[in-house]
Amino acid sequence: MTATYRAAVREAIREAIIRDERVFLMGEDVGRYGGCYAVSKGLLEEFGEDRIRDTPLSESGFVGAGIGAALGGMRPIVEVMTVNFSLLALDQIVNNAATLLHMSGGAFNVPIVIRMATGGGRQVAAQHSRSLEGWYAHIPGLKILTPATLEDARGMLWTALQDPDPVLIFEHVLLYNMEGDLAEDAGAVQIDRAAIRREGRDVSVITYGGSLHKALEAADRLAEDGVSAEVLDLRTLRPLDTEAILQTVARTNRAVIVDEAWRSGSISAEISARITEGAFYHLDAPVARVCGEEVPTPYPKHLEDAALPQVDDIVQAVRSILPGTEGGGS
Amino acid sequence: MTHPYPPSPPLPDEEHARTLLRHMLLIRRFEEKCAELYTQEKIRGFLHLYIGEEAVAAGSIPLLGPDDSVVATYREHGQALVRGVPATNVMAEMYGKIEGCARGRGGSMHIFDAETRFFGGNAIVGGGIPIAVGLALAARRERSLGDSPDELRVTACFFGDGAMAEGEFHESMNLAALWHLPVLFCCENNLYAMGTPLDVAHSETELALRAASYGMPSWTVDGMDVLAVEDATRRAIEAIRGGGGPHFLEFRTYRFRAHSMFDPELYRAKEEVEKWKERDPISLLASRMREADMLDDAGMEELEAEVEAEVEEAVRFSEEGSWEPVEELTRFVYSESDVDGGQSP
Ligand SMILES: Cc1ncc(C[n+]2csc(CCOP(=O)(O)OP(=O)(O)O)c2C)c(N)n1
Ligand SMILES: [Mg+2]
C-alpha cells in the first residue's frame, strides 16, 4: 500500500497503544491540534486523553514526568516538537534518563521513548533547523535512532518501546511527506544495525536520516557516469554500527560521510575517526565529508540551500576522491 | 523563626514518641559519624549533612506506605534511613563499596533503593521534581490498568528552598496541579541555598504563597517540631490519597552544619546558628517527653546505645565491604537483560 512517513509513524503509535496498555503519548499539541507535524492527528479521538496527553509548554517538566512514569512502570512515548526545543529538557534527558541506571547501580532503568523532529530545509531559520542528534549520540546511556525509510518509521518505535533503556527517535522534518510503498503487515524492525540501501563498488557514502535520500539521488547521478556508489544508512547513531562502516569501506576503499549537522565535534567526525582506527589500510583516498556549513541556518532559500548538504555537493565530494583526481589516490 | 505557627500537637503515646526520637537520633549520630569518616578520608566527594533538619524526614516519611515513592536530593541520608534503606547499605554507598545501595556508583548524593521505592538522591537542584510528577502520573494511570495497590500511591518529593527558583520546580507544580496528581511536595526551607539567603534568591519569600498560586493546598509548617511535621504530613497524605490532588508543605528548618564539607560558612553569623540550635528538633521532642514522664536519663542512654550500635554496625559493614572490580566499570550503562525492561508498577 502507499503510505507517507507521517502515516507510518502514526500507525506505529496506534499499534503501540493498542498492544500495550502501559503505553501513552504525551507532548505539546499531540492531542487537540493533532501534532505539530500532524503525526498524531485523530489519535485523541480514537484513544482519549489518558493515552494521548496534551502537555503545557514545559519541556523539562513533561520529559522528566515521562522519566518518572517510566520508573513507575509505564511505557511513555514523549514527543518533543523539535530537537531545538529539546534543549530545554537537556537536564532531564542527560542528567536523569541517561544516568539513573548507572548511578543507581542497576536498580532503576528508564524505559522511555522520546520522539522529536530534526533537521532543516523548510526556511524556518536558525532556531528551528538544527540537527542535534549527533550531540545526543555523545551520551552513554541513550540510544539514538534516525529512521529514514517508511519501514523504519513504522517499525522502530515498537522495538524502542521494548528496550529497557531510554531511546530517542529523530524524525527528519522533510521526510514526513515522503510517500512510498509500505507492506500491509509492516511491523517491528531491529534497531542495532546499519543497512546498505544501495550496493556499489567504488565508494561508500555513509549517511542517515534526511540526508539518505540526497545520498541515493547522488548515487543515481554518479551511476550515469559509471561510478558505482554504495550507500550505507546508519539508522542508529548510538550504538554506532562500526562493523558495517568498516565493512563497506573495506569493500570500496573510499568513504564520503554526509551529515546535515556541523562538522566540528560531530558524529561525522566520529565516523571518520572510526574508519581511521579500523580501516586505515583499506583506504585508497582520504575520507571526505559533506556537512552543514558552520553557520546558524539562515532563512532565505538560496542561503539555506548553500548551508545544507545538497546532491551536487555529494556528487562532487565523491568525484574528489575517485582515482585520477587530486585527492583520489591511485 | 518568628513565624506564628499553630500550637504544637499533643504528644503521641510513648512508643510512637520514642520512634520519632529514635529516627532523629539515628540520622544525627549516623551523620556525625559520616563527618568523622570524611576527615579520615573514608568518605570522599561531596557530603551534605542534614543535621538540624532531622524532624522533617522523621516526621513525614514514616507516614508513607510501602507502595508509595520517595524522590529526594543530594541531602538525603535522613530520608533514606527513615524510609528503611538499611544504614549498612547507605554507609557502604558512601564508602563507594559494592555493598552500597547503588553498588557505590552514586555515593553520598545518590542513594537509590528499589525495595523501598527510593528514587534518589538527585544532585541537580530541582532535577528530581519532574520525576516525582511522573511517578504520580504512573500511579494514577495504573489504577485504570488493574494490578495496582489498593490505595492510590503517593509520591513524596523533597527539595530545598533554593530549588524553588528553578524552572523545573514551577513546571512540575503546574503539571501536578493541572493533572491533579498524588504528589506531596516537601520543601525543606533551611533559609539558604549554599550561601545565598532566601531573600537574596526569592522575590516572594513566603514560599507557601507561591505554591498556592498553582491552586494546590499549601501550608507552612514548623520544621523543627517533629510533631508538627507529622501532623501536617498526615493530613496532606490523607487528602492526597483521598483524591485531593497535590499538596505543598513548606517545612521551616535550619541546617546546623555547613552546606557541604567544603563550605567555610562565610555567609552567616555563628550567633544565628546558635540561636537556631535552641530549637534543636531532638532536644525539643526529648524535653517534651521528659516533661510527660515518657523519657528519663536511662531511657535516653538506652536509645543512644541502640543508635550507636546501628551506626557502628554500618561502619563495620562498610569497612569489610569490597571494591567493584575495574572490569565492571562499564556495567549498567545499558540494562543487562533483554527482558521487557522497567519496574513493575
Ligand atoms: C542545577 C544546579 N545548580 C547548582 C547546583 C550547585 N548546588 C548544589 S546544592 C545548591 C544549593 C541548593 O539549595 P537548596 O535547594 O535550598 O537546598 P539545601 O542545600 O539548602 O538543602 C547549589 C547551588 C546544583 N547542584 N544544581
Ligand atoms: Mg536551602
PDB file of C-alpha atoms in Angstrom, chain B residues 146-326:
ATOM      1  CA  GLY B 146      -5.801  -3.038  37.211  1.00  0.00           C
ATOM      2  CA  ASP B 147      -2.975  -4.719  39.083  1.00  0.00           C
ATOM      3  CA  SER B 148      -2.346  -1.657  41.239  1.00  0.00           C
ATOM      4  CA  PRO B 149      -2.162  -1.423  45.024  1.00  0.00           C
ATOM      5  CA  ASP B 150      -5.484  -0.975  46.830  1.00  0.00           C
ATOM      6  CA  GLU B 151      -4.682   2.598  47.661  1.00  0.00           C
ATOM      7  CA  LEU B 152      -3.536   5.387  45.396  1.00  0.00           C
ATOM      8  CA  ARG B 153       0.239   5.626  45.649  1.00  0.00           C
ATOM      9  CA  VAL B 154       1.610   8.905  46.955  1.00  0.00           C
ATOM     10  CA  THR B 155       4.971  10.258  45.825  1.00  0.00           C
ATOM     11  CA  ALA B 156       6.775  12.420  48.359  1.00  0.00           C
ATOM     12  CA  CYS B 157       9.231  14.794  46.750  1.00  0.00           C
ATOM     13  CA  PHE B 158      11.844  16.592  48.838  1.00  0.00           C
ATOM     14  CA  PHE B 159      13.740  19.684  47.732  1.00  0.00           C
ATOM     15  CA  GLY B 160      15.224  22.839  49.207  1.00  0.00           C
ATOM     16  CA  ASP B 161      14.224  26.484  49.210  1.00  0.00           C
ATOM     17  CA  GLY B 162      16.840  27.089  46.523  1.00  0.00           C
ATOM     18  CA  ALA B 163      15.123  24.655  44.168  1.00  0.00           C
ATOM     19  CA  MET B 164      12.015  26.812  44.189  1.00  0.00           C
ATOM     20  CA  ALA B 165      13.780  29.296  41.925  1.00  0.00           C
ATOM     21  CA  GLU B 166      14.346  26.615  39.272  1.00  0.00           C
ATOM     22  CA  GLY B 167      12.116  26.353  36.223  1.00  0.00           C
ATOM     23  CA  GLU B 168      11.757  22.624  36.766  1.00  0.00           C
ATOM     24  CA  PHE B 169      10.046  23.304  40.083  1.00  0.00           C
ATOM     25  CA  HIS B 170       7.480  25.598  38.520  1.00  0.00           C
ATOM     26  CA  GLU B 171       6.860  23.363  35.525  1.00  0.00           C
ATOM     27  CA  SER B 172       6.315  20.463  37.884  1.00  0.00           C
ATOM     28  CA  MET B 173       3.952  22.341  40.184  1.00  0.00           C
ATOM     29  CA  ASN B 174       1.838  23.314  37.213  1.00  0.00           C
ATOM     30  CA  LEU B 175       1.775  19.779  35.806  1.00  0.00           C
ATOM     31  CA  ALA B 176       0.920  18.195  39.142  1.00  0.00           C
ATOM     32  CA  ALA B 177      -1.875  20.643  39.867  1.00  0.00           C
ATOM     33  CA  LEU B 178      -3.182  20.618  36.298  1.00  0.00           C
ATOM     34  CA  TRP B 179      -3.371  16.826  36.244  1.00  0.00           C
ATOM     35  CA  HIS B 180      -4.420  16.508  39.874  1.00  0.00           C
ATOM     36  CA  LEU B 181      -1.622  14.088  40.669  1.00  0.00           C
ATOM     37  CA  PRO B 182      -0.893  12.400  44.004  1.00  0.00           C
ATOM     38  CA  VAL B 183       2.336  14.226  44.867  1.00  0.00           C
ATOM     39  CA  LEU B 184       3.377  15.621  48.212  1.00  0.00           C
ATOM     40  CA  PHE B 185       5.823  18.459  47.618  1.00  0.00           C
ATOM     41  CA  CYS B 186       8.046  18.838  50.669  1.00  0.00           C
ATOM     42  CA  CYS B 187      10.107  21.995  50.656  1.00  0.00           C
ATOM     43  CA  GLU B 188      12.867  21.966  53.248  1.00  0.00           C
ATOM     44  CA  ASN B 189      13.330  25.660  53.745  1.00  0.00           C
ATOM     45  CA  ASN B 190      16.592  25.932  55.649  1.00  0.00           C
ATOM     46  CA  LEU B 191      16.888  29.607  54.695  1.00  0.00           C
ATOM     47  CA  TYR B 192      19.944  29.153  52.486  1.00  0.00           C
ATOM     48  CA  ALA B 193      20.858  27.767  49.119  1.00  0.00           C
ATOM     49  CA  MET B 194      24.546  27.165  49.695  1.00  0.00           C
ATOM     50  CA  GLY B 195      25.445  30.680  50.851  1.00  0.00           C
ATOM     51  CA  THR B 196      22.548  32.559  49.304  1.00  0.00           C
ATOM     52  CA  PRO B 197      19.905  33.621  51.818  1.00  0.00           C
ATOM     53  CA  LEU B 198      16.253  33.192  50.978  1.00  0.00           C
ATOM     54  CA  ASP B 199      15.593  36.895  50.396  1.00  0.00           C
ATOM     55  CA  VAL B 200      18.518  37.223  48.019  1.00  0.00           C
ATOM     56  CA  ALA B 201      17.067  34.489  45.837  1.00  0.00           C
ATOM     57  CA  HIS B 202      13.298  34.890  46.013  1.00  0.00           C
ATOM     58  CA  SER B 203      11.085  37.856  45.176  1.00  0.00           C
ATOM     59  CA  GLU B 204       8.398  36.377  47.440  1.00  0.00           C
ATOM     60  CA  THR B 205       9.860  34.661  50.471  1.00  0.00           C
ATOM     61  CA  GLU B 206       6.562  33.249  51.712  1.00  0.00           C
ATOM     62  CA  LEU B 207       7.148  30.065  49.785  1.00  0.00           C
ATOM     63  CA  ALA B 208       3.780  28.513  50.508  1.00  0.00           C
ATOM     64  CA  LEU B 209       2.140  31.513  48.895  1.00  0.00           C
ATOM     65  CA  ARG B 210       3.952  30.858  45.676  1.00  0.00           C
ATOM     66  CA  ALA B 211       2.967  27.217  45.718  1.00  0.00           C
ATOM     67  CA  ALA B 212      -0.624  28.180  46.415  1.00  0.00           C
ATOM     68  CA  SER B 213      -0.675  30.189  43.224  1.00  0.00           C
ATOM     69  CA  TYR B 214      -0.748  26.871  41.361  1.00  0.00           C
ATOM     70  CA  GLY B 215      -4.042  26.108  43.013  1.00  0.00           C
ATOM     71  CA  MET B 216      -2.879  23.493  45.445  1.00  0.00           C
ATOM     72  CA  PRO B 217      -3.272  23.426  49.223  1.00  0.00           C
ATOM     73  CA  SER B 218      -0.036  24.793  50.665  1.00  0.00           C
ATOM     74  CA  TRP B 219       0.880  25.023  54.304  1.00  0.00           C
ATOM     75  CA  THR B 220       3.793  26.398  56.268  1.00  0.00           C
ATOM     76  CA  VAL B 221       4.980  24.065  58.991  1.00  0.00           C
ATOM     77  CA  ASP B 222       7.398  24.358  61.903  1.00  0.00           C
ATOM     78  CA  GLY B 223      10.067  22.038  60.587  1.00  0.00           C
ATOM     79  CA  MET B 224      11.900  21.868  63.916  1.00  0.00           C
ATOM     80  CA  ASP B 225       8.894  20.332  65.639  1.00  0.00           C
ATOM     81  CA  VAL B 226       8.598  16.728  64.565  1.00  0.00           C
ATOM     82  CA  LEU B 227       5.040  16.550  65.861  1.00  0.00           C
ATOM     83  CA  ALA B 228       4.005  19.496  63.720  1.00  0.00           C
ATOM     84  CA  VAL B 229       5.695  17.915  60.718  1.00  0.00           C
ATOM     85  CA  GLU B 230       3.885  14.677  61.353  1.00  0.00           C
ATOM     86  CA  ASP B 231       0.525  16.321  61.866  1.00  0.00           C
ATOM     87  CA  ALA B 232       0.713  18.346  58.656  1.00  0.00           C
ATOM     88  CA  THR B 233       2.056  15.448  56.629  1.00  0.00           C
ATOM     89  CA  ARG B 234      -0.627  13.104  57.890  1.00  0.00           C
ATOM     90  CA  ARG B 235      -3.365  15.497  56.858  1.00  0.00           C
ATOM     91  CA  ALA B 236      -1.775  16.116  53.488  1.00  0.00           C
ATOM     92  CA  ILE B 237      -1.266  12.436  52.707  1.00  0.00           C
ATOM     93  CA  GLU B 238      -4.812  11.594  53.730  1.00  0.00           C
ATOM     94  CA  ALA B 239      -6.122  14.285  51.432  1.00  0.00           C
ATOM     95  CA  ILE B 240      -3.912  13.197  48.531  1.00  0.00           C
ATOM     96  CA  ARG B 241      -4.842   9.558  48.944  1.00  0.00           C
ATOM     97  CA  GLY B 242      -8.466  10.503  49.016  1.00  0.00           C
ATOM     98  CA  GLY B 243      -8.087  12.078  45.589  1.00  0.00           C
ATOM     99  CA  GLY B 244      -7.391  15.618  46.739  1.00  0.00           C
ATOM    100  CA  GLY B 245      -4.527  16.166  44.323  1.00  0.00           C
ATOM    101  CA  PRO B 246      -1.078  17.512  45.090  1.00  0.00           C
ATOM    102  CA  HIS B 247      -0.235  19.295  48.329  1.00  0.00           C
ATOM    103  CA  PHE B 248       2.684  21.518  49.204  1.00  0.00           C
ATOM    104  CA  LEU B 249       4.324  21.715  52.611  1.00  0.00           C
ATOM    105  CA  GLU B 250       6.956  24.257  53.473  1.00  0.00           C
ATOM    106  CA  PHE B 251       8.980  22.963  56.403  1.00  0.00           C
ATOM    107  CA  ARG B 252      10.851  25.807  58.067  1.00  0.00           C
ATOM    108  CA  THR B 253      14.048  24.324  59.277  1.00  0.00           C
ATOM    109  CA  TYR B 254      17.740  25.052  59.585  1.00  0.00           C
ATOM    110  CA  ARG B 255      20.946  23.198  58.915  1.00  0.00           C
ATOM    111  CA  PHE B 256      23.346  23.340  61.840  1.00  0.00           C
ATOM    112  CA  ARG B 257      26.338  22.297  59.754  1.00  0.00           C
ATOM    113  CA  ALA B 258      27.983  23.741  56.676  1.00  0.00           C
ATOM    114  CA  HIS B 259      26.351  23.267  53.272  1.00  0.00           C
ATOM    115  CA  SER B 260      28.944  20.626  52.426  1.00  0.00           C
ATOM    116  CA  MET B 261      32.328  19.688  53.766  1.00  0.00           C
ATOM    117  CA  PHE B 262      33.924  22.369  51.571  1.00  0.00           C
ATOM    118  CA  ASP B 263      31.878  25.266  52.928  1.00  0.00           C
ATOM    119  CA  PRO B 264      33.720  27.755  55.212  1.00  0.00           C
ATOM    120  CA  GLU B 265      30.359  29.327  56.178  1.00  0.00           C
ATOM    121  CA  LEU B 266      31.255  32.921  55.451  1.00  0.00           C
ATOM    122  CA  TYR B 267      27.665  33.922  54.844  1.00  0.00           C
ATOM    123  CA  ARG B 268      26.073  33.531  58.261  1.00  0.00           C
ATOM    124  CA  ALA B 269      26.865  34.526  61.824  1.00  0.00           C
ATOM    125  CA  LYS B 270      27.750  31.960  64.486  1.00  0.00           C
ATOM    126  CA  GLU B 271      25.126  33.597  66.700  1.00  0.00           C
ATOM    127  CA  GLU B 272      22.431  32.828  64.177  1.00  0.00           C
ATOM    128  CA  VAL B 273      23.375  29.158  64.166  1.00  0.00           C
ATOM    129  CA  GLU B 274      23.482  29.081  67.964  1.00  0.00           C
ATOM    130  CA  LYS B 275      20.078  30.701  68.150  1.00  0.00           C
ATOM    131  CA  TRP B 276      18.589  28.009  65.935  1.00  0.00           C
ATOM    132  CA  LYS B 277      20.241  25.281  67.970  1.00  0.00           C
ATOM    133  CA  GLU B 278      17.999  26.367  70.851  1.00  0.00           C
ATOM    134  CA  ARG B 279      15.255  24.779  68.821  1.00  0.00           C
ATOM    135  CA  ASP B 280      17.163  21.589  68.094  1.00  0.00           C
ATOM    136  CA  PRO B 281      14.450  19.148  66.970  1.00  0.00           C
ATOM    137  CA  ILE B 282      15.869  16.335  69.055  1.00  0.00           C
ATOM    138  CA  SER B 283      16.030  18.362  72.263  1.00  0.00           C
ATOM    139  CA  LEU B 284      12.565  19.795  71.596  1.00  0.00           C
ATOM    140  CA  LEU B 285      10.970  16.369  71.478  1.00  0.00           C
ATOM    141  CA  ALA B 286      13.145  14.894  74.213  1.00  0.00           C
ATOM    142  CA  SER B 287      12.286  17.624  76.691  1.00  0.00           C
ATOM    143  CA  ARG B 288       8.588  17.333  75.981  1.00  0.00           C
ATOM    144  CA  MET B 289       8.836  13.594  76.553  1.00  0.00           C
ATOM    145  CA  ARG B 290      10.711  14.167  79.796  1.00  0.00           C
ATOM    146  CA  GLU B 291       8.049  16.610  80.989  1.00  0.00           C
ATOM    147  CA  ALA B 292       5.434  13.966  80.249  1.00  0.00           C
ATOM    148  CA  ASP B 293       7.447  11.305  82.051  1.00  0.00           C
ATOM    149  CA  MET B 294       7.969   9.339  78.860  1.00  0.00           C
ATOM    150  CA  LEU B 295      11.733   9.645  78.977  1.00  0.00           C
ATOM    151  CA  ASP B 296      14.435   9.751  81.617  1.00  0.00           C
ATOM    152  CA  ASP B 297      18.219   9.640  81.562  1.00  0.00           C
ATOM    153  CA  ALA B 298      18.250   5.874  81.446  1.00  0.00           C
ATOM    154  CA  GLY B 299      15.785   5.834  78.569  1.00  0.00           C
ATOM    155  CA  MET B 300      17.853   8.321  76.656  1.00  0.00           C
ATOM    156  CA  GLU B 301      21.024   6.340  77.248  1.00  0.00           C
ATOM    157  CA  GLU B 302      19.312   3.226  76.045  1.00  0.00           C
ATOM    158  CA  LEU B 303      18.254   4.983  72.840  1.00  0.00           C
ATOM    159  CA  GLU B 304      21.729   6.352  72.311  1.00  0.00           C
ATOM    160  CA  ALA B 305      23.194   2.894  72.752  1.00  0.00           C
ATOM    161  CA  GLU B 306      20.774   1.371  70.239  1.00  0.00           C
ATOM    162  CA  VAL B 307      21.560   4.015  67.669  1.00  0.00           C
ATOM    163  CA  GLU B 308      25.275   3.818  68.260  1.00  0.00           C
ATOM    164  CA  ALA B 309      25.191   0.079  67.716  1.00  0.00           C
ATOM    165  CA  GLU B 310      23.401   0.573  64.403  1.00  0.00           C
ATOM    166  CA  VAL B 311      25.929   3.167  63.261  1.00  0.00           C
ATOM    167  CA  GLU B 312      28.876   1.048  64.369  1.00  0.00           C
ATOM    168  CA  GLU B 313      27.451  -1.913  62.512  1.00  0.00           C
ATOM    169  CA  ALA B 314      27.128   0.251  59.377  1.00  0.00           C
ATOM    170  CA  VAL B 315      30.767   1.271  59.661  1.00  0.00           C
ATOM    171  CA  ARG B 316      31.930  -2.287  60.261  1.00  0.00           C
ATOM    172  CA  PHE B 317      29.887  -3.496  57.275  1.00  0.00           C
ATOM    173  CA  SER B 318      31.370  -0.806  55.051  1.00  0.00           C
ATOM    174  CA  GLU B 319      34.926  -1.352  56.218  1.00  0.00           C
ATOM    175  CA  GLU B 320      34.589  -5.022  55.397  1.00  0.00           C
ATOM    176  CA  GLY B 321      32.965  -4.295  52.073  1.00  0.00           C
ATOM    177  CA  SER B 322      34.670  -4.785  48.758  1.00  0.00           C
ATOM    178  CA  TRP B 323      35.555  -2.660  45.758  1.00  0.00           C
ATOM    179  CA  GLU B 324      33.846  -3.363  42.483  1.00  0.00           C
ATOM    180  CA  PRO B 325      36.381  -4.908  40.072  1.00  0.00           C
ATOM    181  CA  VAL B 326      37.507  -2.351  37.497  1.00  0.00           C
TER     182      VAL B 326
END
